[in-house]
N, CA, C and O atoms as a MOPAC input file, in Angstrom:
PM7 MOZYME 1SCF
protein

 N    -48.07500 1    -6.67700 1    23.66000 1
 C    -47.26000 1    -5.79000 1    22.87900 1
 C    -46.47100 1    -6.62200 1    21.87800 1
 O    -45.96500 1    -7.69200 1    22.21700 1
 N    -46.36600 1    -6.13700 1    20.65400 1
 C    -45.57200 1    -6.82300 1    19.64700 1
 C    -44.84900 1    -5.81000 1    18.78200 1
 O    -45.16200 1    -4.61900 1    18.78400 1
 N    -43.86800 1    -6.31700 1    18.03900 1
 C    -43.11100 1    -5.47600 1    17.12000 1
 C    -42.76900 1    -6.29700 1    15.89200 1
 O    -42.72100 1    -7.52500 1    15.94900 1
 N    -42.53200 1    -5.61700 1    14.78800 1
 C    -42.03800 1    -6.26000 1    13.57400 1
 C    -40.61000 1    -5.76000 1    13.39500 1
 O    -40.37700 1    -4.56500 1    13.21800 1
 N    -39.64300 1    -6.70300 1    13.44300 1
 C    -38.23700 1    -6.34100 1    13.33600 1
 C    -37.67900 1    -6.82900 1    12.01000 1
 O    -38.24200 1    -7.71300 1    11.36600 1
 N    -36.56600 1    -6.23700 1    11.61900 1
 C    -35.88700 1    -6.65100 1    10.39400 1
 C    -34.45600 1    -6.99600 1    10.76300 1
 O    -33.73500 1    -6.15100 1    11.29500 1
 N    -34.03200 1    -8.22200 1    10.49200 1
 C    -32.66100 1    -8.65100 1    10.72800 1
 C    -32.31100 1    -9.74900 1     9.73300 1
 O    -33.11900 1   -10.63700 1     9.46100 1
 N    -31.11800 1    -9.67900 1     9.20500 1
 C    -30.66700 1   -10.68900 1     8.25400 1
 C    -31.45000 1   -10.68700 1     6.95900 1
 O    -31.52500 1   -11.71800 1     6.29100 1
 N    -32.04000 1    -9.55000 1     6.58100 1
 C    -32.79800 1    -9.47200 1     5.33500 1
 C    -34.20500 1   -10.03900 1     5.43400 1
 O    -34.91000 1   -10.11800 1     4.42900 1
 N    -34.62200 1   -10.43300 1     6.62700 1
 C    -35.95800 1   -10.98600 1     6.82900 1
 C    -36.69400 1   -10.17700 1     7.88400 1
 O    -36.07600 1    -9.45800 1     8.66900 1
 N    -38.01100 1   -10.29700 1     7.90000 1
 C    -38.83000 1    -9.58800 1     8.87100 1
 C    -39.52800 1   -10.60500 1     9.76800 1
 O    -39.99700 1   -11.64500 1     9.30400 1
 N    -39.58700 1   -10.28700 1    11.06500 1
 C    -40.18100 1   -11.18000 1    12.05000 1
 C    -41.13700 1   -10.39200 1    12.93700 1
 O    -40.84800 1    -9.25700 1    13.31500 1
 N    -42.27400 1   -10.99300 1    13.26700 1
 C    -43.20300 1   -10.41800 1    14.24700 1
 C    -42.85100 1   -11.06000 1    15.58100 1
 O    -42.91000 1   -12.28100 1    15.71900 1
 N    -42.48300 1   -10.24000 1    16.56400 1
 C    -41.99600 1   -10.76500 1    17.83200 1
 C    -42.79800 1   -10.20100 1    18.99400 1
 O    -43.31900 1    -9.08800 1    18.93500 1
 N    -42.88100 1   -11.00100 1    20.05500 1
 C    -43.48500 1   -10.58400 1    21.32200 1
 C    -42.47300 1   -10.90700 1    22.41800 1
 O    -41.64400 1   -11.79600 1    22.22800 1
 N    -42.51100 1   -10.21500 1    23.56100 1
 C    -41.56200 1   -10.50800 1    24.63900 1
 C    -41.66000 1   -11.96300 1    25.10100 1
 O    -42.75300 1   -12.50600 1    25.26400 1
 N    -40.49700 1   -12.58000 1    25.30900 1
 C    -40.44200 1   -13.97400 1    25.75000 1
 C    -40.36600 1   -14.98700 1    24.62900 1
 O    -40.14300 1   -16.16900 1    24.88800 1
 N    -40.54400 1   -14.56300 1    23.40300 1
 C    -40.53800 1   -15.47500 1    22.25500 1
 C    -39.10900 1   -15.85500 1    21.88500 1
 O    -38.19000 1   -15.04300 1    21.99500 1
 N    -38.93300 1   -17.10700 1    21.44200 1
 C    -37.64600 1   -17.59500 1    20.94000 1
 C    -37.74800 1   -17.72200 1    19.42800 1
 O    -38.75900 1   -18.19100 1    18.90600 1
 N    -36.69200 1   -17.30000 1    18.71700 1
 C    -36.69700 1   -17.48400 1    17.27900 1
 C    -35.28000 1   -17.61600 1    16.75500 1
 O    -34.32100 1   -17.18900 1    17.39800 1
 N    -35.16100 1   -18.21400 1    15.57700 1
 C    -33.87800 1   -18.41200 1    14.92400 1
 C    -33.74400 1   -17.38000 1    13.81200 1
 O    -34.59400 1   -17.28300 1    12.92700 1
 N    -32.65900 1   -16.60900 1    13.87500 1
 C    -32.39600 1   -15.57300 1    12.88000 1
 C    -31.05400 1   -15.87500 1    12.21500 1
 O    -30.33100 1   -16.77800 1    12.63700 1
 N    -30.73300 1   -15.11800 1    11.18000 1
 C    -29.43300 1   -15.27000 1    10.53900 1
 C    -28.33700 1   -15.05300 1    11.57400 1
 O    -28.54400 1   -14.34000 1    12.55600 1
 N    -27.17500 1   -15.66000 1    11.36400 1
 C    -26.11900 1   -15.65000 1    12.36500 1
 C    -25.70400 1   -14.23200 1    12.75200 1
 O    -25.45600 1   -13.38300 1    11.89600 1
 N    -25.63400 1   -13.99600 1    14.07300 1
 C    -25.18000 1   -12.73200 1    14.63200 1
 C    -23.84700 1   -12.97100 1    15.33300 1
 O    -23.65700 1   -14.01500 1    15.95700 1
 N    -22.93500 1   -12.02700 1    15.23900 1
 C    -21.61800 1   -12.16400 1    15.84900 1
 C    -21.64600 1   -11.68400 1    17.30300 1
 O    -20.98100 1   -10.71200 1    17.65900 1
 N    -22.42300 1   -12.37600 1    18.13300 1
 C    -22.53200 1   -12.08900 1    19.56300 1
 C    -22.36400 1   -13.41500 1    20.29000 1
 O    -22.88700 1   -14.43900 1    19.85100 1
 N    -21.63700 1   -13.39900 1    21.39900 1
 C    -21.39900 1   -14.64400 1    22.12400 1
 C    -22.66200 1   -15.10700 1    22.84400 1
 O    -23.56800 1   -14.31600 1    23.10700 1
 N    -22.70600 1   -16.39800 1    23.15900 1
 C    -23.85400 1   -16.99100 1    23.83400 1
 C    -23.99000 1   -16.37200 1    25.22400 1
 O    -23.01000 1   -16.26300 1    25.96100 1
 N    -25.19900 1   -15.97400 1    25.57200 1
 C    -25.45400 1   -15.33000 1    26.85000 1
 C    -25.40800 1   -13.81500 1    26.75900 1
 O    -25.84400 1   -13.12700 1    27.68200 1
 N    -24.89200 1   -13.29000 1    25.67000 1
 C    -24.82000 1   -11.84300 1    25.48500 1
 C    -26.16300 1   -11.28600 1    25.04300 1
 O    -27.07800 1   -12.02400 1    24.67900 1
 N    -26.25400 1    -9.96800 1    25.08300 1
 C    -27.48000 1    -9.32200 1    24.64400 1
 C    -27.22700 1    -8.59800 1    23.33400 1
 O    -26.12000 1    -8.12900 1    23.06700 1
 N    -28.25700 1    -8.51800 1    22.53300 1
 C    -28.18200 1    -7.82400 1    21.25600 1
 C    -29.34500 1    -6.84100 1    21.20200 1
 O    -30.45400 1    -7.15700 1    21.63300 1
 N    -29.08800 1    -5.64800 1    20.67200 1
 C    -30.11400 1    -4.63500 1    20.53000 1
 C    -30.45100 1    -4.50500 1    19.05700 1
 O    -29.60000 1    -4.12700 1    18.25200 1
 N    -31.66800 1    -4.81200 1    18.71000 1
 C    -32.13400 1    -4.71600 1    17.32800 1
 C    -32.80700 1    -3.36100 1    17.16300 1
 O    -33.75500 1    -3.04300 1    17.88100 1
 N    -32.31500 1    -2.56000 1    16.21500 1
 C    -32.83200 1    -1.20500 1    16.08200 1
 C    -33.58000 1    -0.95300 1    14.78000 1
 O    -34.05200 1     0.16100 1    14.55400 1
 N    -33.69800 1    -1.94600 1    13.93300 1
 C    -34.48300 1    -1.78300 1    12.71400 1
 C    -35.89700 1    -2.30300 1    12.98600 1
 O    -36.22100 1    -3.45400 1    12.69200 1
 N    -36.71600 1    -1.44000 1    13.54400 1
 C    -38.07700 1    -1.78600 1    13.94000 1
 C    -39.02900 1    -1.15600 1    12.93200 1
 O    -38.96500 1     0.04600 1    12.67400 1
 N    -39.90400 1    -1.96500 1    12.36800 1
 C    -40.82500 1    -1.49200 1    11.34200 1
 C    -42.17600 1    -1.10300 1    11.91700 1
 O    -42.77600 1    -0.12200 1    11.47700 1
 N    -42.66700 1    -1.86500 1    12.90400 1
 C    -43.97500 1    -1.61800 1    13.51100 1
 C    -43.87500 1    -1.92300 1    15.00400 1
 O    -43.24300 1    -2.90100 1    15.40200 1
 N    -44.49800 1    -1.08400 1    15.82000 1
 C    -44.61900 1    -1.34800 1    17.26300 1
 C    -46.08200 1    -1.14200 1    17.63400 1
 O    -46.68600 1    -0.13000 1    17.27700 1
 N    -46.65400 1    -2.11700 1    18.36000 1
 C    -48.03900 1    -2.00700 1    18.79500 1
 C    -48.13800 1    -2.46200 1    20.23700 1
 O    -47.57500 1    -3.49000 1    20.61700 1
 N    -48.87000 1    -1.67600 1    21.05200 1
 C    -49.08000 1    -2.06400 1    22.44100 1
 C    -50.53700 1    -2.39900 1    22.71300 1
 O    -50.97300 1    -2.37400 1    23.86400 1
 N    -51.28000 1    -2.70800 1    21.68600 1
 C    -52.68700 1    -3.05700 1    21.84300 1
 C    -53.58900 1    -1.91000 1    21.44700 1
 O    -54.48900 1    -2.08100 1    20.62400 1
 N    -53.35600 1    -0.72700 1    22.03200 1
 C    -54.17200 1     0.44100 1    21.71300 1
 C    -53.52800 1     1.29900 1    20.62900 1
 O    -54.19500 1     1.73900 1    19.69300 1
 N    -52.22900 1     1.52900 1    20.76700 1
 C    -51.51500 1     2.39400 1    19.83800 1
 C    -50.61200 1     1.57200 1    18.93900 1
 O    -49.89000 1     0.69300 1    19.40900 1
 N    -50.65300 1     1.85600 1    17.64900 1
 C    -49.78700 1     1.20800 1    16.68600 1
 C    -48.97700 1     2.27400 1    15.97400 1
 O    -49.52900 1     3.23100 1    15.43300 1
 N    -47.65400 1     2.10000 1    15.97900 1
 C    -46.76400 1     3.02900 1    15.29900 1
 C    -46.14100 1     2.30700 1    14.12100 1
 O    -45.55700 1     1.23400 1    14.27200 1
 N    -46.27000 1     2.90400 1    12.94900 1
 C    -45.72300 1     2.31600 1    11.72800 1
 C    -44.60800 1     3.22300 1    11.24400 1
 O    -44.79500 1     4.43300 1    11.12200 1
 N    -43.45200 1     2.64500 1    10.96700 1
 C    -42.30300 1     3.41100 1    10.51200 1
 C    -42.34400 1     3.67900 1     9.03300 1
 O    -43.12200 1     3.08200 1     8.28900 1
 N    -41.47100 1     4.61100 1     8.61300 1
 C    -41.39100 1     4.93800 1     7.19300 1
 C    -39.93700 1     5.03600 1     6.76400 1
 O    -39.46400 1     6.16400 1     6.63000 1
 N    -39.19300 1     3.98900 1     6.53900 1
 C    -39.52300 1     2.57900 1     6.71800 1
 C    -39.27700 1     2.06000 1     8.12800 1
 O    -39.86900 1     1.05100 1     8.51100 1
 N    -38.40500 1     2.72800 1     8.93300 1
 C    -38.17600 1     2.24800 1    10.29300 1
 C    -38.56700 1     3.33600 1    11.28800 1
 O    -38.69900 1     4.50800 1    10.93400 1
 N    -38.74900 1     2.91800 1    12.54200 1
 C    -39.10100 1     3.84300 1    13.61300 1
 C    -37.81200 1     4.26500 1    14.30100 1
 O    -37.12000 1     3.43200 1    14.88500 1
 N    -37.48500 1     5.54400 1    14.23800 1
 C    -36.27500 1     6.04600 1    14.88800 1
 C    -36.45000 1     6.01900 1    16.40300 1
 O    -37.45400 1     6.49700 1    16.93000 1
 N    -35.46400 1     5.45600 1    17.09600 1
 C    -35.49700 1     5.41900 1    18.55400 1
 C    -36.12200 1     4.17300 1    19.14100 1
 O    -35.98300 1     3.94000 1    20.34200 1
 N    -36.80100 1     3.36500 1    18.35300 1
 C    -37.40600 1     2.13200 1    18.86000 1
 C    -36.35900 1     1.01900 1    18.83600 1
 O    -35.57700 1     0.91200 1    17.89200 1
 N    -36.35400 1     0.20000 1    19.87600 1
 C    -35.41000 1    -0.91300 1    19.96000 1
 C    -36.07900 1    -2.14700 1    20.52200 1
 O    -37.10300 1    -2.06900 1    21.20200 1
 N    -35.47900 1    -3.29400 1    20.22500 1
 C    -35.88000 1    -4.56900 1    20.80900 1
 C    -34.62100 1    -5.19500 1    21.38000 1
 O    -33.62700 1    -5.35200 1    20.67100 1
 N    -34.65400 1    -5.55400 1    22.65000 1
 C    -33.50700 1    -6.18000 1    23.29800 1
 C    -33.74300 1    -7.68300 1    23.34400 1
 O    -34.83100 1    -8.14300 1    23.69300 1
 N    -32.70400 1    -8.44700 1    22.98500 1
 C    -32.81000 1    -9.89900 1    22.94900 1
 C    -31.55500 1   -10.51300 1    23.54700 1
 O    -30.49200 1    -9.89200 1    23.56000 1
 N    -31.68600 1   -11.73600 1    24.04200 1
 C    -30.57600 1   -12.49600 1    24.61200 1
 C    -30.23400 1   -13.64100 1    23.67300 1
 O    -31.12500 1   -14.33900 1    23.19000 1
 N    -28.94800 1   -13.83600 1    23.41300 1
 C    -28.50600 1   -14.91900 1    22.53600 1
 C    -28.48200 1   -16.21400 1    23.33600 1
 O    -27.79800 1   -16.31600 1    24.35500 1
 N    -29.23900 1   -17.20400 1    22.86100 1
 C    -29.31300 1   -18.49900 1    23.54900 1
 C    -28.30900 1   -19.49700 1    22.99900 1
 O    -27.66800 1   -20.21300 1    23.76900 1
 N    -28.16000 1   -19.56000 1    21.67200 1
 C    -27.24300 1   -20.52800 1    21.07800 1
 C    -26.96500 1   -20.16700 1    19.62800 1
 O    -27.65500 1   -19.34500 1    19.02500 1
 N    -25.94500 1   -20.80100 1    19.09100 1
 C    -25.61600 1   -20.71600 1    17.67600 1
 C    -25.71200 1   -22.12800 1    17.12300 1
 O    -25.53800 1   -23.09500 1    17.86600 1
 N    -25.98400 1   -22.26100 1    15.84400 1
 C    -26.06000 1   -23.58600 1    15.25300 1
 C    -26.14300 1   -23.52000 1    13.74500 1
 O    -25.99900 1   -22.46200 1    13.13100 1
 N    -26.37500 1   -24.67000 1    13.17700 1
 C    -26.53000 1   -24.76500 1    11.73100 1
 C    -27.79700 1   -25.55500 1    11.42600 1
 O    -28.11500 1   -26.52700 1    12.11100 1
 N    -28.50500 1   -25.13400 1    10.40600 1
 C    -29.76900 1   -25.75200 1    10.04500 1
 C    -29.57100 1   -27.07600 1     9.32400 1
 O    -28.44900 1   -27.55800 1     9.16300 1
 N    -30.68000 1   -27.64600 1     8.89700 1
 C    -30.64000 1   -28.90000 1     8.15500 1
 C    -29.97600 1   -28.69700 1     6.80200 1
 O    -29.98700 1   -27.59900 1     6.24500 1
 N    -29.39600 1   -29.77700 1     6.28300 1
 C    -28.73100 1   -29.69800 1     4.98900 1
 C    -29.77000 1   -29.66600 1     3.87300 1
 O    -30.73000 1   -30.43700 1     3.86600 1
 N    -29.55100 1   -28.76000 1     2.94100 1
 C    -30.39100 1   -28.64700 1     1.75500 1
 C    -29.55200 1   -29.11000 1     0.57200 1
 O    -28.44500 1   -28.61500 1     0.35900 1
 N    -30.07400 1   -30.04800 1    -0.18900 1
 C    -29.34200 1   -30.56900 1    -1.34500 1
 C    -29.78800 1   -29.84600 1    -2.61200 1
 O    -30.98100 1   -29.71900 1    -2.88600 1
 N    -28.80500 1   -29.37700 1    -3.37600 1
 C    -29.06800 1   -28.73000 1    -4.65700 1
 C    -28.60900 1   -29.69300 1    -5.73600 1
 O    -27.45000 1   -30.10800 1    -5.74500 1
 N    -29.50400 1   -30.05200 1    -6.64500 1
 C    -29.18000 1   -31.00700 1    -7.70500 1
 C    -29.53500 1   -30.38400 1    -9.04200 1
 O    -30.69700 1   -30.08200 1    -9.31100 1
 N    -28.51900 1   -30.19500 1    -9.87900 1
 C    -28.72900 1   -29.64100 1   -11.21500 1
 C    -28.52800 1   -30.76500 1   -12.21700 1
 O    -27.60700 1   -31.57200 1   -12.08800 1
 N    -29.39700 1   -30.80900 1   -13.21500 1
 C    -29.39300 1   -31.91200 1   -14.16700 1
 C    -29.84100 1   -31.41700 1   -15.52500 1
 O    -30.85500 1   -30.72800 1   -15.63800 1
 N    -29.09100 1   -31.76400 1   -16.55200 1
 C    -29.48900 1   -31.48200 1   -17.93600 1
 C    -29.63400 1   -32.81900 1   -18.64900 1
 O    -28.67200 1   -33.57500 1   -18.78400 1
 N    -30.82300 1   -33.09100 1   -19.09100 1
 C    -31.04100 1   -34.38500 1   -19.73300 1
 C    -30.31800 1   -34.45400 1   -21.08400 1
 O    -30.23400 1   -33.47200 1   -21.82100 1
 N    -29.81800 1   -35.60900 1   -21.36900 1
 C    -29.12200 1   -35.93800 1   -22.61100 1
 C    -27.84000 1   -35.13500 1   -22.83200 1
 O    -27.30100 1   -35.16400 1   -23.93800 1
 N    -27.34500 1   -34.43800 1   -21.85300 1
 C    -26.13800 1   -33.62700 1   -22.01900 1
 C    -24.98300 1   -34.12200 1   -21.14400 1
 O    -23.90200 1   -33.53200 1   -21.14200 1
 N    -25.21500 1   -35.18800 1   -20.41500 1
 C    -24.20100 1   -35.77000 1   -19.53800 1
 C    -23.73300 1   -34.74400 1   -18.50400 1
 O    -22.53800 1   -34.57700 1   -18.26200 1
 N    -24.72200 1   -34.05700 1   -17.89800 1
 C    -24.41200 1   -33.02500 1   -16.90500 1
 C    -25.23000 1   -33.27000 1   -15.65200 1
 O    -26.46100 1   -33.24700 1   -15.68300 1
 N    -24.53300 1   -33.50700 1   -14.54600 1
 C    -25.15400 1   -33.61200 1   -13.22900 1
 C    -24.25400 1   -32.91400 1   -12.23400 1
 O    -23.03100 1   -33.04600 1   -12.27700 1
 N    -24.87300 1   -32.17100 1   -11.33900 1
 C    -24.09300 1   -31.48100 1   -10.31600 1
 C    -24.88200 1   -31.52200 1    -9.00900 1
 O    -26.05400 1   -31.14700 1    -8.97500 1
 N    -24.24000 1   -31.97800 1    -7.93500 1
 C    -24.86800 1   -32.04000 1    -6.62200 1
 C    -24.08100 1   -31.15700 1    -5.66600 1
 O    -22.85100 1   -31.19100 1    -5.62700 1
 N    -24.81000 1   -30.37800 1    -4.90700 1
 C    -24.17700 1   -29.49700 1    -3.93800 1
 C    -25.05700 1   -29.44100 1    -2.70400 1
 O    -26.28100 1   -29.50700 1    -2.80900 1
 N    -24.44300 1   -29.32100 1    -1.53600 1
 C    -25.18300 1   -29.21500 1    -0.29000 1
 C    -24.93500 1   -27.87600 1     0.38400 1
 O    -23.92600 1   -27.22000 1     0.12400 1
 N    -25.86300 1   -27.46900 1     1.25600 1
 C    -25.72200 1   -26.20400 1     1.96200 1
 C    -26.37300 1   -26.31100 1     3.33200 1
 O    -27.47600 1   -26.84300 1     3.46000 1
 N    -25.68400 1   -25.79900 1     4.36700 1
 C    -26.24400 1   -25.69500 1     5.71700 1
 C    -26.11000 1   -24.24900 1     6.15300 1
 O    -25.00500 1   -23.71000 1     6.21600 1
 N    -27.23400 1   -23.62300 1     6.45100 1
 C    -27.24800 1   -22.22100 1     6.84500 1
 C    -27.00500 1   -22.08100 1     8.34300 1
 O    -27.61200 1   -22.79600 1     9.14100 1
 N    -26.13000 1   -21.17300 1     8.72400 1
 C    -25.86800 1   -20.89600 1    10.13700 1
 C    -26.98000 1   -20.01100 1    10.69800 1
 O    -27.54600 1   -19.18400 1     9.98300 1
 N    -27.29100 1   -20.19500 1    12.00000 1
 C    -28.32100 1   -19.38700 1    12.62600 1
 C    -27.91900 1   -19.05900 1    14.05300 1
 O    -27.01400 1   -19.67100 1    14.62100 1
 N    -28.60600 1   -18.08500 1    14.61600 1
 C    -28.47600 1   -17.72100 1    16.01700 1
 C    -29.86100 1   -17.77100 1    16.63000 1
 O    -30.79700 1   -17.17300 1    16.09800 1
 N    -30.00400 1   -18.47900 1    17.74700 1
 C    -31.28900 1   -18.54000 1    18.42700 1
 C    -31.30800 1   -17.45300 1    19.49400 1
 O    -30.41800 1   -17.38800 1    20.34200 1
 N    -32.33100 1   -16.59800 1    19.44800 1
 C    -32.44000 1   -15.50200 1    20.39900 1
 C    -33.76800 1   -15.57400 1    21.13400 1
 O    -34.73200 1   -16.16800 1    20.65100 1
 N    -33.80000 1   -14.95400 1    22.31700 1
 C    -35.04200 1   -14.82100 1    23.07400 1
 C    -35.30200 1   -13.33600 1    23.24300 1
 O    -34.44000 1   -12.59200 1    23.71100 1
 N    -36.50300 1   -12.90900 1    22.85700 1
 C    -36.86500 1   -11.50100 1    22.90500 1
 C    -37.07800 1   -11.09600 1    24.35700 1
 O    -37.81500 1   -11.75300 1    25.09200 1
 N    -36.42100 1    -9.99900 1    24.76700 1
 C    -36.54300 1    -9.50800 1    26.13100 1
 C    -37.62200 1    -8.45300 1    26.23700 1
 O    -38.74100 1    -8.74400 1    26.66000 1
 N    -37.29500 1    -7.23000 1    25.85800 1
 C    -38.26800 1    -6.15700 1    25.96400 1
 C    -38.31000 1    -5.35000 1    24.67700 1
 O    -37.33100 1    -5.25500 1    23.93700 1
 N    -39.47600 1    -4.77400 1    24.44000 1
 C    -39.71200 1    -3.95000 1    23.25900 1
 C    -39.89500 1    -2.51600 1    23.74000 1
 O    -40.76900 1    -2.22900 1    24.55800 1
 N    -39.06900 1    -1.63400 1    23.22700 1
 C    -39.13300 1    -0.23300 1    23.61900 1
 C    -39.52200 1     0.60900 1    22.41100 1
 O    -38.81600 1     0.61600 1    21.40300 1
 N    -40.63900 1     1.31600 1    22.51000 1
 C    -41.05700 1     2.21000 1    21.44200 1
 C    -40.20300 1     3.46800 1    21.50200 1
 O    -39.44100 1     3.65900 1    22.45000 1
 N    -40.32300 1     4.31300 1    20.51100 1
 C    -39.52900 1     5.54300 1    20.46300 1
 C    -39.82400 1     6.40300 1    21.68700 1
 O    -40.98200 1     6.68300 1    21.99500 1
 N    -38.76800 1     6.81900 1    22.38000 1
 C    -38.93200 1     7.68200 1    23.54000 1
 C    -39.07000 1     6.94600 1    24.85200 1
 O    -39.03100 1     7.58500 1    25.90400 1
 N    -39.22900 1     5.62600 1    24.84600 1
 C    -39.33300 1     4.87700 1    26.09400 1
 C    -37.94800 1     4.53800 1    26.61000 1
 O    -36.99000 1     4.46800 1    25.84100 1
 N    -37.84500 1     4.32900 1    27.91400 1
 C    -36.59000 1     3.90100 1    28.51700 1
 C    -36.76900 1     2.50700 1    29.07800 1
 O    -37.88700 1     2.06400 1    29.34200 1
 N    -35.65800 1     1.82700 1    29.25600 1
 C    -35.69600 1     0.45600 1    29.76000 1
 C    -36.16800 1     0.45300 1    31.21300 1
 O    -35.80600 1     1.33200 1    31.99500 1
 N    -36.96700 1    -0.53000 1    31.56000 1
 C    -37.44400 1    -0.67200 1    32.93700 1
 C    -36.28600 1    -1.16200 1    33.79300 1
 O    -35.63700 1    -2.15500 1    33.46400 1
 N    -36.03100 1    -0.46500 1    34.88400 1
 C    -34.94100 1    -0.84900 1    35.77300 1
 C    -35.43600 1    -1.91400 1    36.74100 1
 O    -36.54500 1    -1.80500 1    37.26400 1
 N    -34.62200 1    -2.94800 1    36.98800 1
 C    -35.05300 1    -3.97600 1    37.93300 1
 C    -35.14600 1    -3.38900 1    39.34000 1
 O    -34.35500 1    -2.52800 1    39.72300 1
 N    -36.11300 1    -3.86400 1    40.08700 1
 C    -36.32600 1    -3.36700 1    41.44600 1
 C    -35.19000 1    -3.82500 1    42.34600 1
 O    -34.75300 1    -4.97400 1    42.28400 1
 N    -34.72000 1    -2.91500 1    43.18000 1
 C    -33.65000 1    -3.25500 1    44.11300 1
 C    -34.25900 1    -3.88700 1    45.35600 1
 O    -35.31200 1    -3.46700 1    45.83500 1
 N    -33.57900 1    -4.89900 1    45.86500 1
 C    -34.05000 1    -5.56400 1    47.08300 1
 C    -33.71700 1    -4.67400 1    48.26400 1
 O    -32.59100 1    -4.19400 1    48.39700 1
 N    -34.70300 1    -4.45700 1    49.11700 1
 C    -34.48600 1    -3.61000 1    50.28800 1
 C    -33.87800 1    -4.43600 1    51.41000 1
 O    -34.29800 1    -5.55900 1    51.68700 1
 N    -32.88600 1    -3.84900 1    52.03600 1
 C    -32.25400 1    -4.51400 1    53.16200 1
 C    -33.08200 1    -4.24800 1    54.42000 1
 O    -33.43200 1    -3.10300 1    54.70900 1
 N    -33.38600 1    -5.29000 1    55.14800 1
 C    -34.15900 1    -5.12700 1    56.37500 1
 C    -33.20700 1    -5.15100 1    57.56500 1
 O    -32.24700 1    -5.92100 1    57.59800 1
 N    -33.48800 1    -4.30900 1    58.52200 1
 C    -32.65300 1    -4.25400 1    59.71700 1
 C    -33.19100 1    -5.23100 1    60.75200 1
 O    -34.39700 1    -5.37700 1    60.94700 1
 N    -32.25400 1    -5.88500 1    61.39800 1
 C    -32.63400 1    -6.80600 1    62.45200 1
 C    -32.87300 1    -6.00500 1    63.72000 1
 O    -32.01300 1    -5.24500 1    64.16400 1
 N    -34.04800 1    -6.18600 1    64.29000 1
 C    -34.37000 1    -5.47600 1    65.52200 1
 C    -33.89600 1    -6.31000 1    66.70100 1
 O    -34.25700 1    -7.47800 1    66.84000 1
 N    -33.06900 1    -5.68300 1    67.55600 1
 C    -32.52300 1    -6.43900 1    68.69900 1
 C    -33.25500 1    -6.11800 1    69.97200 1
 O    -32.92800 1    -6.66300 1    71.02700 1

């Protein structure tokens, strides 16, 4: 099963268990985030395409860490004009791990409860 999500102005194709770096999200490390801008959901047999998004479809993800990317140097130069300008930029990101993909109308799978066994005396 996979989905195409939109976050931070970019689109990502995700599958459960995948880790990816997205634009910074204001969620603490270890917290969960629900992404609701889903463009495509496919479970192998059925593919649902939104127009532009699928109402009711969600992707749940866990925030693993926050960080900053590599520095990108911007250098502007005009020849013979005595003009040089150097600037650097580091983009912030959030690393997330995709948990489950829910198509429209589906509910989250509840974890199985452990059964208590009675001791026979």
